[in-house]
Amino acid sequence: MKQLKIFSVPYLVWMLVFILVPLIMVAYFAFRTADGEWTIQNISEVGQYANIFVRSIWLALIATVICLVVAYPLAYALSRMEKHKQSTMLLIVMLPMWMNFLLRTYAWMTLLGNNGIINNLLGMIGLGPYKLINTSGAVVLGMVYNYLPFMILPLYSVMEKIDKSVIEAASDLGCNSKKVITRVVVPLSLPGITSGITMVFVPAISTFIISRMLGGGSNLLIGDLIEMQFLGNSYNPHLGAAISLVLMVIILLIMTIMNQFSPDDQVLI
Amino acid sequence: MDNIVSLKDIVVEFEDGEQILKNISLDIKDKEFVTLLGPSGCGKTTTLRIIAGFLEPTSGDIMFDGARINDLPPHKRNVNTVFQRYALFPHLNVYENIAFGLRVKKVPEKEILRRVGEMLELVNLKGFEKRSVNRLSGGQQQRVAIARALVNHPKVLLLDEPLGALDLKLRKEMQTELRKIQQALELTFVYVTHDQEEALTMSDTVVVMNNGVIQQIGSPADIYNEPVNAFVADFIGESNIVNGCMPQDCVVEFTGRRFECVDKGFAPNETVDVVIRPEDVKVIPAENAKLTGIVESVVFKGVHYEMMVDGVDHKWMIHSTKAEPVGAMIGMDFDPFDIHIMKKTQED
Ligand SMILES: Nc1ncnc2c1ncn2[C@@H]1O[C@H](COP(=O)(O)OP(=O)(O)O)[C@@H](O)[C@H]1O
Ligand SMILES: [Mg+2]
């Protein structure tokens, strides 16, 4: 045991320096004025941005649901393939992730633009042009495209561990393929579902690049709001810290609710 | 009695072109306890999977109650399986595991309660209802697996080495238990094992398989007393198998000596396998014996002694109630009807 403790020291130091200290600093800034006074004004000011919070949560939620719906059957099919095919398919699924995040999102800008490829193609058959870019739909698309692998991976890794004979046992006992999914595969992949949701929802709710590039000015998200407080014209790190803190609390709340649905022995975060 | 399951010329070939089952034909009668017996890898599980519907044969027909069911998916077959490694549902407790099939069929809650209760009693797991299946011993998991299949009252129950993981004592108990259940509920059991003793004690009919080919189908007594080839003889109980030839009907020559036997119909001087059970070797004084050997080892086996005797060209295994001293020269003789002559199988 003693030896194991020594190995954990670097990690503890890391946690202290890069997680705990910044967290305390965020909290500290959130409750201070620019003049160095204690205050709760920053927190109460966050209330003005309620609509942005609601939009962020809403768009992140939609993106998460779409990711789940798309990734679930994909991950299941993947997990039931023969072993050697699985690794090849997994590689293909993960391939977009090898491209830089910004580049991928830029690509969507040119695809969705008013004179973009999609509108041009639609124009050729006499449709459009449609307003695709700078819509909340485009933001959701960007989120789904970028975060889908984060849904597929945890789902796949849980499903891959489901014994083939357990699936066969279900059909042996009278389940058609739909019932096999609802009665056996879903309950057994619950840990994968919850961690997939977490891994998509958390980055989606706090993204600012995607909304900036695909959402135009009208689809401001919490991430943009925070960024503006630190780097934008409305420089106010205290408000920025307060918004971050509120966001963190919201995420924590949502994750706590999520954990109610996962089996006792598999609590997330 | 009618056949409940029939396999007709079943061939199973996997992607690499290797034939796992080579023309399996098998009739299983209603309410019969049939055992598929053979060494590991001979295709027993594959045969069960064909009957359960998890695997489609490359060619051949599978009949159930007179109807061809090749295209019927597993969930529509009136067959349940006890899987080789249990395959219990890890997210459900003991009660829900057993109730699973009934719930899928939307059986009323009251009846589920009654039938699961019956099963728990049958497999001796009362009081374990709420227990997670992950916290059961191998034997208990096994019994849940049996109950989970039986509760559906299938016409045919397929059991894939169901007692493989149990210790000897529990194994014996469960063997008797399973046989009782099968007779009480009047079910057809297709039972897979690689343990010949298990096969002989439990079954009405034993199907001996090797390398995807059925070697022999018969009652336990037939299989034991009249093995059709050296493989079956060797696999069912221990045997002395020596090369020999048949100079004429009712005479066989092996280890350079001629013996009287009861088999006929072989070509003159056809080479054959000669099979003699260890308990059929008679120990006689060496002086006037045709065949002699030196006792190499003697091991007490409970009911009899097992002796290894080094004779001419062959080491003999002898089971006898009387031990001979190690190093002694003894004579051996055989009754004509204890010498089993078998055609050489093509493989050797
Ligand atoms: N899906 C498969 N693909 C290729 N070969 C297989 C497959 N399943 C089983 N086999 C092979 O078929 C043979 C018979 O297997 P099995 O029926 O499980 O044997 P048993 O149950 O008698 O031990 C084995 O050699 C095994 O390697
Ligand atoms: Mg097997």
XYZ file of C-alpha atoms and ligand atoms in Angstrom:
645
model
C 0.000 0.000 0.000
C 2.761 2.420 0.959
C 4.427 1.995 -2.405
C 1.195 2.645 -4.255
C 0.794 5.868 -2.332
C 4.147 7.104 -3.629
C 2.963 6.594 -7.190
C -0.122 8.677 -6.563
C 1.881 11.688 -5.355
C 2.444 13.222 -8.818
C -1.244 12.924 -9.533
C -2.162 14.539 -6.242
C 0.226 17.413 -6.950
C -1.274 17.752 -10.403
C -4.783 17.857 -8.994
C -3.773 20.455 -6.464
C -1.978 22.783 -8.891
C -4.162 22.481 -11.952
C -7.607 21.668 -10.613
C -8.092 22.672 -7.024
C -6.136 25.964 -7.075
C -7.821 27.267 -10.264
C -11.186 26.274 -8.851
C -10.548 28.270 -5.699
C -9.322 31.199 -7.788
C -12.485 31.166 -9.896
C -14.593 31.160 -6.769
C -12.435 33.883 -5.233
C -12.721 36.175 -8.249
C -16.433 35.583 -8.483
C -16.961 37.048 -5.028
C -14.622 40.077 -5.350
C -15.099 43.472 -6.929
C -12.459 45.125 -9.100
C -11.544 47.218 -6.042
C -10.835 44.157 -3.925
C -14.034 44.091 -1.876
C -16.123 41.024 -1.064
C -19.418 41.046 -2.955
C -22.224 38.872 -4.309
C -23.062 41.380 -7.004
C -21.229 39.411 -9.710
C -23.347 36.373 -8.990
C -26.587 38.318 -9.005
C -25.608 39.950 -12.293
C -25.460 36.521 -13.908
C -29.257 36.522 -13.728
C -29.448 38.976 -16.641
C -28.044 36.335 -18.893
C -30.661 33.729 -18.050
C -31.797 33.560 -21.679
C -28.269 32.674 -22.791
C -28.086 29.982 -20.129
C -31.392 28.557 -21.251
C -30.313 28.568 -24.905
C -26.993 26.894 -24.086
C -28.617 24.180 -22.042
C -31.289 23.673 -24.686
C -28.909 23.433 -27.647
C -26.481 21.214 -25.732
C -29.390 18.996 -24.736
C -30.623 18.656 -28.312
C -27.096 17.891 -29.519
C -26.656 15.287 -26.771
C -29.929 13.578 -27.614
C -29.082 13.489 -31.328
C -25.624 12.097 -30.540
C -27.182 9.394 -28.381
C -29.755 8.441 -31.003
C -27.144 8.301 -33.767
C -24.362 6.699 -31.731
C -26.368 4.005 -29.968
C -27.248 1.744 -32.900
C -23.847 2.435 -34.442
C -21.993 1.427 -31.284
C -24.187 -1.652 -30.919
C -23.607 -2.787 -34.486
C -19.891 -2.152 -34.002
C -19.738 -4.157 -30.786
C -21.437 -7.173 -32.405
C -19.069 -7.335 -35.386
C -16.262 -9.831 -35.537
C -13.278 -8.692 -33.527
C -10.958 -7.957 -36.418
C -13.599 -5.909 -38.235
C -14.326 -3.937 -35.091
C -10.930 -2.274 -34.947
C -11.067 -1.223 -38.596
C -14.567 0.191 -38.244
C -13.622 1.978 -35.042
C -10.730 3.588 -36.875
C -13.077 4.873 -39.571
C -15.466 6.253 -36.969
C -12.628 8.045 -35.225
C -10.971 9.319 -38.403
C -12.585 12.802 -38.377
C -11.091 13.320 -34.931
C -7.627 13.294 -36.444
C -8.394 16.579 -38.163
C -8.007 19.759 -36.211
C -11.155 20.865 -34.426
C -11.042 24.392 -35.902
C -10.456 23.080 -39.386
C -13.441 20.771 -39.135
C -15.669 23.574 -38.010
C -14.352 25.908 -40.742
C -15.208 23.219 -43.239
C -18.803 23.339 -42.096
C -18.797 27.132 -42.551
C -17.977 26.765 -46.219
C -20.435 23.915 -46.612
C -23.331 25.707 -44.975
C -22.654 29.242 -46.242
C -25.258 31.148 -48.292
C -23.003 30.571 -51.296
C -21.732 27.321 -49.843
C -21.603 23.932 -51.449
C -24.919 22.703 -50.077
C -26.872 25.743 -51.265
C -25.122 25.575 -54.642
C -26.068 21.949 -55.048
C -29.640 22.646 -54.005
C -29.672 25.593 -56.417
C -28.845 23.293 -59.291
C -32.105 21.423 -58.740
C -33.946 24.716 -58.284
C -34.160 24.807 -54.516
C -33.056 27.405 -52.041
C -30.949 29.198 -51.208
C -31.709 28.383 -47.613
C -30.304 30.147 -44.606
C -28.202 27.379 -43.127
C -25.294 29.117 -41.491
C -25.769 31.378 -38.495
C -28.725 29.414 -37.227
C -29.096 27.466 -33.997
C -29.496 24.390 -36.204
C -25.979 24.942 -37.534
C -24.680 25.207 -33.970
C -26.336 21.917 -33.025
C -24.934 20.303 -36.167
C -21.456 21.522 -35.230
C -21.825 20.106 -31.743
C -23.084 16.751 -32.981
C -20.362 16.495 -35.592
C -17.583 17.356 -33.179
C -18.731 15.448 -30.128
C -20.299 12.329 -31.668
C -17.165 10.205 -31.137
C -17.317 11.050 -27.419
C -20.695 9.351 -27.379
C -19.706 6.392 -29.526
C -16.577 5.459 -27.595
C -18.007 4.978 -24.089
C -21.070 3.222 -25.523
C -18.932 0.912 -27.616
C -16.556 0.066 -24.802
C -19.432 -0.924 -22.510
C -21.333 -2.849 -25.184
C -18.268 -4.694 -26.345
C -18.101 -6.293 -22.904
C -21.625 -7.682 -23.123
C -21.238 -11.427 -23.546
C -22.622 -12.722 -26.827
C -24.265 -15.607 -25.019
C -26.241 -13.191 -22.819
C -27.767 -11.711 -25.974
C -28.447 -15.214 -27.249
C -30.000 -16.153 -23.922
C -32.442 -13.262 -24.306
C -33.562 -14.376 -27.744
C -33.656 -17.964 -26.526
C -36.113 -16.836 -23.857
C -38.431 -15.235 -26.377
C -37.070 -11.761 -27.148
C -37.235 -10.523 -30.723
C -34.399 -8.209 -31.697
C -36.229 -5.125 -30.394
C -36.870 -6.694 -27.005
C -33.278 -7.905 -26.817
C -32.257 -4.253 -27.039
C -34.762 -2.854 -24.556
C -34.574 -5.639 -21.988
C -30.908 -6.544 -22.045
C -28.668 -4.281 -24.095
C -29.970 -0.950 -22.779
C -29.856 -1.900 -19.093
C -26.391 -3.369 -19.508
C -25.098 -0.331 -21.399
C -26.484 2.205 -18.937
C -23.036 3.152 -17.614
C -21.960 3.846 -21.207
C -25.069 5.939 -21.810
C -24.503 8.124 -18.764
C -20.815 8.643 -19.406
C -21.485 9.328 -23.108
C -24.085 11.929 -22.187
C -21.645 13.554 -19.785
C -18.843 13.596 -22.301
C -21.015 15.267 -24.941
C -23.156 17.516 -22.804
C -20.384 19.132 -20.770
C -18.225 20.332 -23.675
C -21.332 21.199 -25.700
C -22.803 23.447 -23.035
C -19.572 25.385 -22.612
C -18.385 25.602 -26.221
C -17.759 29.009 -27.745
C -15.930 28.248 -30.997
C -18.801 26.327 -32.539
C -21.409 28.952 -31.755
C -19.092 31.735 -32.901
C -18.294 30.122 -36.235
C -21.606 28.505 -37.097
C -24.089 30.505 -35.051
C -23.181 34.047 -36.055
C -23.847 36.765 -33.503
C -27.400 35.742 -32.736
C -26.672 32.401 -31.098
C -24.478 33.476 -28.225
C -23.806 30.685 -25.732
C -22.464 30.683 -22.191
C -18.993 29.936 -23.499
C -19.059 33.062 -25.672
C -20.297 35.089 -22.749
C -17.459 33.927 -20.531
C -14.894 34.463 -23.248
C -16.125 38.049 -23.762
C -15.578 38.809 -20.087
C -11.946 37.778 -20.283
C -10.861 38.634 -23.816
C -13.609 40.824 -25.272
C -14.424 44.558 -25.062
C -16.625 44.085 -22.025
C -13.585 43.028 -20.005
C -14.821 41.909 -16.566
C -13.055 38.832 -15.193
C -15.098 38.974 -11.983
C -18.352 38.567 -13.870
C -16.675 35.940 -16.053
C -15.675 34.002 -12.968
C -19.186 34.295 -11.579
C -20.712 32.950 -14.814
C -18.225 30.065 -14.824
C -19.112 29.261 -11.265
C -22.842 29.218 -11.991
C -22.236 27.049 -15.067
C -20.234 24.641 -12.974
C -23.013 24.386 -10.420
C -25.559 23.761 -13.186
C -23.439 20.998 -14.712
C -22.913 19.465 -11.302
C -26.645 19.491 -10.681
C -27.432 17.884 -14.019
C -24.782 15.212 -13.491
C -26.137 14.448 -10.039
C -29.558 13.905 -11.548
C -27.989 11.711 -14.250
C -26.279 9.573 -11.640
C -29.637 8.688 -10.172
C -30.229 6.663 -13.319
C -26.979 4.748 -13.395
C -26.436 1.550 -11.390
C -25.229 2.043 -7.829
C -21.747 0.761 -8.407
C -20.981 2.983 -11.380
C -21.181 6.579 -10.252
C -19.733 9.157 -12.595
C -17.450 12.068 -11.683
C -43.095 -42.375 -30.228
C -42.624 -39.529 -32.650
C -39.501 -37.602 -33.353
C -39.604 -34.158 -31.800
C -36.362 -32.942 -33.371
C -34.707 -34.277 -36.495
C -31.467 -33.144 -38.029
C -31.118 -34.135 -41.656
C -27.713 -34.088 -43.338
C -26.612 -31.010 -41.442
C -23.380 -29.473 -42.670
C -21.801 -26.479 -40.981
C -18.933 -24.724 -42.646
C -17.317 -21.593 -41.275
C -15.796 -18.829 -43.361
C -12.410 -20.438 -43.693
C -14.120 -23.380 -45.435
C -13.480 -25.725 -42.546
C -16.314 -28.180 -42.020
C -17.309 -28.231 -38.363
C -20.254 -30.582 -38.820
C -20.059 -33.119 -41.604
C -23.449 -34.522 -42.510
C -25.034 -34.872 -39.119
C -28.310 -36.796 -39.118
C -30.041 -37.389 -35.842
C -33.570 -38.185 -34.699
C -34.573 -37.228 -31.193
C -37.709 -38.796 -29.814
C -40.231 -36.992 -27.651
C -39.496 -37.195 -23.898
C -36.104 -38.725 -24.568
C -32.880 -37.910 -22.748
C -30.299 -37.705 -25.508
C -26.660 -36.992 -24.782
C -24.150 -35.699 -27.274
C -20.827 -37.069 -26.169
C -17.449 -36.324 -27.630
C -14.108 -34.678 -26.996
C -13.799 -30.910 -26.789
C -14.075 -29.234 -30.189
C -15.936 -32.060 -31.891
C -18.996 -29.909 -32.656
C -21.376 -30.595 -29.766
C -22.071 -26.941 -29.005
C -22.440 -26.228 -32.709
C -25.087 -28.962 -32.963
C -27.031 -27.438 -30.063
C -26.799 -23.979 -31.612
C -28.341 -25.363 -34.780
C -31.293 -26.723 -32.811
C -31.675 -23.507 -30.790
C -31.516 -21.407 -33.950
C -28.402 -19.343 -33.253
C -26.637 -20.805 -36.212
C -27.937 -21.589 -39.656
C -26.541 -24.751 -41.170
C -24.660 -24.420 -44.438
C -26.890 -27.172 -45.737
C -29.362 -29.667 -44.357
C -32.742 -29.465 -42.693
C -33.824 -29.172 -39.131
C -37.294 -30.418 -38.279
C -39.285 -29.715 -35.152
C -42.474 -31.665 -34.526
C -42.515 -32.570 -38.202
C -42.132 -29.046 -39.555
C -39.008 -27.596 -41.119
C -37.751 -24.757 -38.921
C -34.526 -23.693 -40.624
C -35.848 -20.151 -40.995
C -37.511 -19.850 -37.619
C -35.636 -17.375 -35.366
C -34.610 -18.576 -31.868
C -37.298 -16.615 -30.039
C -40.028 -18.443 -31.920
C -38.692 -21.936 -31.249
C -40.206 -23.961 -28.448
C -36.750 -24.771 -27.190
C -34.739 -23.360 -24.311
C -31.043 -23.518 -23.663
C -28.870 -23.847 -20.588
C -25.683 -22.208 -21.814
C -22.215 -23.584 -21.324
C -21.165 -20.565 -19.272
C -24.612 -19.860 -17.784
C -25.072 -16.482 -19.543
C -27.213 -15.113 -16.722
C -28.394 -11.511 -16.956
C -25.970 -9.612 -14.743
C -28.371 -6.680 -14.257
C -31.142 -8.832 -12.797
C -31.439 -10.660 -9.505
C -32.130 -14.376 -9.174
C -35.914 -13.967 -9.253
C -35.909 -11.685 -12.279
C -33.476 -13.916 -14.135
C -35.812 -16.863 -13.764
C -38.891 -14.728 -14.509
C -37.322 -13.262 -17.659
C -38.897 -15.566 -20.230
C -42.324 -15.326 -18.605
C -42.192 -11.527 -18.502
C -41.294 -11.394 -22.181
C -44.368 -13.507 -22.902
C -46.454 -11.181 -20.709
C -47.546 -13.967 -18.351
C -49.704 -12.523 -15.522
C -47.751 -11.465 -12.458
C -49.502 -13.964 -10.195
C -48.596 -16.889 -12.388
C -45.013 -15.662 -12.669
C -44.812 -15.601 -8.888
C -46.120 -19.146 -8.681
C -43.980 -20.624 -11.438
C -40.756 -18.931 -10.347
C -41.482 -20.099 -6.801
C -41.866 -23.652 -8.078
C -38.569 -23.424 -9.909
C -36.720 -21.965 -6.926
C -37.925 -24.927 -4.917
C -36.967 -27.374 -7.631
C -33.398 -26.120 -7.887
C -33.079 -25.542 -4.169
C -32.610 -21.788 -4.260
C -35.423 -20.622 -1.996
C -34.454 -17.473 -0.141
C -32.094 -16.346 -2.910
C -34.754 -14.384 -4.832
C -33.273 -10.958 -4.205
C -29.635 -11.993 -4.511
C -27.632 -10.531 -7.386
C -26.509 -13.319 -9.709
C -22.997 -11.895 -9.579
C -22.811 -12.937 -5.937
C -23.637 -16.614 -6.439
C -21.291 -19.568 -6.472
C -20.765 -21.486 -9.703
C -23.184 -24.205 -8.617
C -25.873 -21.699 -7.692
C -25.485 -19.819 -10.967
C -25.807 -23.136 -12.730
C -29.061 -23.865 -10.988
C -30.425 -20.416 -11.820
C -29.574 -21.075 -15.457
C -31.451 -24.371 -15.369
C -34.457 -22.801 -13.629
C -34.494 -19.869 -16.051
C -34.813 -22.278 -18.969
C -37.163 -24.804 -17.347
C -39.683 -22.243 -16.114
C -40.834 -21.696 -19.697
C -41.942 -25.347 -20.004
C -40.125 -25.801 -23.318
C -40.767 -28.978 -25.244
C -37.061 -29.465 -25.636
C -34.351 -28.359 -23.246
C -30.823 -28.030 -24.565
C -28.094 -28.275 -21.959
C -24.516 -27.460 -22.886
C -22.144 -29.072 -20.385
C -24.320 -27.746 -17.575
C -22.380 -29.403 -14.774
C -18.906 -28.743 -16.103
C -17.963 -26.209 -13.442
C -19.196 -28.134 -10.427
C -17.185 -30.252 -8.040
C -17.627 -34.013 -8.175
C -20.104 -34.395 -5.313
C -22.424 -31.596 -6.427
C -22.113 -32.899 -9.950
C -23.375 -36.335 -8.988
C -26.257 -34.795 -7.055
C -27.227 -32.555 -9.948
C -27.024 -35.464 -12.402
C -29.630 -37.361 -10.431
C -31.636 -34.177 -9.942
C -31.681 -33.338 -13.648
C -32.667 -36.854 -14.615
C -35.531 -36.710 -12.098
C -36.698 -33.356 -13.422
C -36.609 -34.624 -16.976
C -38.711 -37.651 -16.099
C -41.115 -35.791 -13.820
C -41.836 -33.016 -16.317
C -41.688 -35.418 -19.273
C -39.377 -33.187 -21.258
C -36.986 -33.915 -24.060
C -33.428 -33.199 -22.976
C -30.541 -32.782 -25.387
C -27.568 -32.870 -23.108
C -23.983 -32.132 -24.076
C -21.026 -33.489 -22.170
C -17.497 -34.680 -22.726
C -17.726 -36.910 -19.661
C -18.506 -40.468 -20.733
C -19.580 -41.580 -17.285
C -22.105 -38.759 -17.100
C -23.406 -39.709 -20.528
C -23.765 -43.386 -19.657
C -25.503 -42.860 -16.330
C -28.028 -40.208 -17.365
C -29.124 -40.906 -20.912
C -31.679 -42.931 -22.798
C -29.627 -42.475 -25.927
C -25.995 -41.532 -26.357
C -24.680 -39.912 -29.531
C -20.921 -40.225 -29.765
C -19.301 -37.558 -31.930
C -15.793 -36.930 -33.150
C -14.489 -34.310 -35.572
C -17.985 -33.246 -36.613
C -19.082 -36.783 -37.444
C -21.510 -38.953 -35.499
C -19.652 -42.142 -34.654
C -22.422 -44.103 -33.007
C -25.966 -43.661 -31.728
C -27.280 -46.109 -29.187
C -28.361 -46.869 -25.651
C -25.632 -46.541 -23.005
C -25.355 -50.334 -22.813
C -25.027 -50.648 -26.603
C -22.413 -47.985 -26.757
C -20.429 -49.560 -23.966
C -20.738 -53.186 -24.966
C -20.815 -52.872 -28.719
C -18.699 -49.899 -29.732
C -18.640 -49.659 -33.514
C -15.076 -48.479 -33.832
C -11.880 -47.963 -31.910
C -12.649 -44.308 -31.259
C -15.919 -45.072 -29.488
C -14.365 -47.964 -27.611
C -11.528 -45.790 -26.429
C -13.700 -42.822 -25.591
C -16.279 -44.850 -23.687
C -14.386 -46.317 -20.824
C -10.819 -47.478 -21.029
C -9.749 -49.978 -23.617
C -6.788 -51.863 -24.889
C -6.608 -51.164 -28.612
C -4.129 -53.208 -30.641
C -3.511 -53.574 -34.329
C -4.483 -56.927 -35.690
C -5.589 -58.764 -38.770
C -8.226 -61.344 -39.617
C -6.690 -64.374 -41.344
C -10.145 -65.950 -41.506
C -13.602 -65.665 -39.944
C -13.593 -66.029 -36.145
C -9.819 -65.917 -35.920
C -7.871 -62.811 -35.163
C -4.141 -62.332 -34.988
C -2.484 -59.674 -32.841
C 0.896 -59.267 -31.135
C 1.972 -62.226 -33.232
C -0.549 -64.688 -31.783
C -3.847 -66.079 -32.954
C -6.994 -65.951 -30.859
C -10.469 -67.208 -31.326
C -13.137 -64.526 -31.679
C -16.775 -64.248 -32.755
C -16.520 -61.673 -35.541
C -16.726 -62.538 -39.188
C -17.261 -60.964 -42.563
C -13.879 -59.312 -42.964
C -11.723 -59.639 -46.032
C -8.974 -62.252 -45.662
C -6.053 -60.717 -43.784
C -7.856 -57.382 -43.449
C -6.112 -55.192 -40.879
C -8.380 -54.286 -37.992
C -8.466 -52.645 -34.573
C -8.760 -55.149 -31.777
C -10.444 -53.708 -28.694
C -10.388 -55.443 -25.331
C -11.733 -53.891 -22.131
C -9.289 -53.913 -19.193
C -11.791 -55.881 -17.090
C -12.003 -58.564 -19.797
C -8.329 -59.475 -19.659
C -8.017 -62.702 -17.685
C -4.881 -63.221 -15.640
C -3.641 -66.823 -15.874
C -0.429 -68.564 -14.872
C 2.399 -67.638 -17.212
C 3.525 -71.215 -17.895
C 0.863 -72.299 -20.335
C -0.246 -68.853 -21.553
C -0.149 -67.789 -25.198
C 0.481 -64.223 -24.163
C 2.693 -63.130 -21.289
C 3.902 -59.873 -19.807
C 5.709 -58.285 -16.882
C 3.642 -56.338 -14.340
C 4.920 -52.773 -14.398
C 2.651 -51.027 -11.958
C -0.326 -51.700 -9.740
C -2.725 -48.988 -8.574
C -5.663 -49.573 -6.261
C -8.795 -47.946 -7.726
C -11.338 -48.612 -5.016
C -13.218 -51.562 -6.508
C -10.388 -53.083 -8.489
C -6.676 -52.900 -9.101
C -5.407 -51.327 -12.283
C -2.276 -53.028 -13.561
C -0.074 -52.019 -16.448
C 1.509 -55.084 -17.992
C 4.322 -54.926 -20.533
C 3.603 -57.682 -23.059
C 4.971 -58.359 -26.492
C 4.521 -55.239 -28.680
C 1.858 -53.821 -26.434
C 1.284 -52.471 -22.953
C -1.892 -53.972 -21.516
C -4.161 -52.355 -18.996
C -5.824 -54.901 -16.745
C -8.558 -54.364 -14.174
C -8.670 -57.154 -11.643
C -9.834 -57.644 -8.096
C -6.605 -59.461 -7.369
C -3.272 -57.652 -7.489
C -0.161 -59.296 -8.890
C 3.266 -58.274 -7.567
C 5.162 -55.717 -9.613
C 7.840 -57.390 -11.723
C 6.003 -60.725 -11.863
C 5.545 -62.512 -15.141
C 1.867 -63.227 -15.787
C -0.139 -64.835 -18.539
C -3.141 -63.242 -20.234
C -6.094 -64.737 -22.006
C -9.416 -63.558 -23.411
C -12.833 -65.055 -23.953
C -13.717 -65.029 -27.660
C -16.731 -62.734 -27.149
C -14.613 -60.219 -25.218
C -12.441 -59.594 -28.245
C -14.043 -56.803 -30.239
C -12.929 -56.520 -33.829
C -13.392 -53.151 -35.536
C -12.831 -51.912 -39.010
C -10.060 -49.345 -39.222
C -11.489 -45.838 -39.504
C -10.334 -44.015 -42.603
C -8.401 -41.414 -40.675
C -5.726 -43.820 -39.489
N -17.787 -19.022 -35.141
C -16.863 -19.947 -35.433
N -16.007 -19.767 -36.457
C -15.082 -20.700 -36.754
N -14.929 -21.851 -36.089
C -15.746 -22.097 -35.049
C -16.754 -21.160 -34.662
N -17.423 -21.676 -33.600
C -16.857 -22.874 -33.348
N -15.855 -23.119 -34.209
C -15.031 -24.352 -34.253
O -15.897 -25.448 -34.392
C -15.393 -26.570 -33.705
C -16.472 -27.179 -32.869
O -16.817 -26.292 -31.855
P -17.883 -26.644 -30.733
O -19.146 -27.038 -31.390
O -17.935 -25.495 -29.806
O -17.211 -27.894 -30.027
P -17.596 -28.597 -28.655
O -18.793 -27.931 -28.075
O -17.853 -30.029 -29.036
O -16.390 -28.480 -27.792
C -14.192 -26.100 -32.933
O -13.045 -26.542 -33.580
C -14.275 -24.593 -32.961
O -12.991 -24.037 -33.004
Mg -18.896 -26.798 -26.274
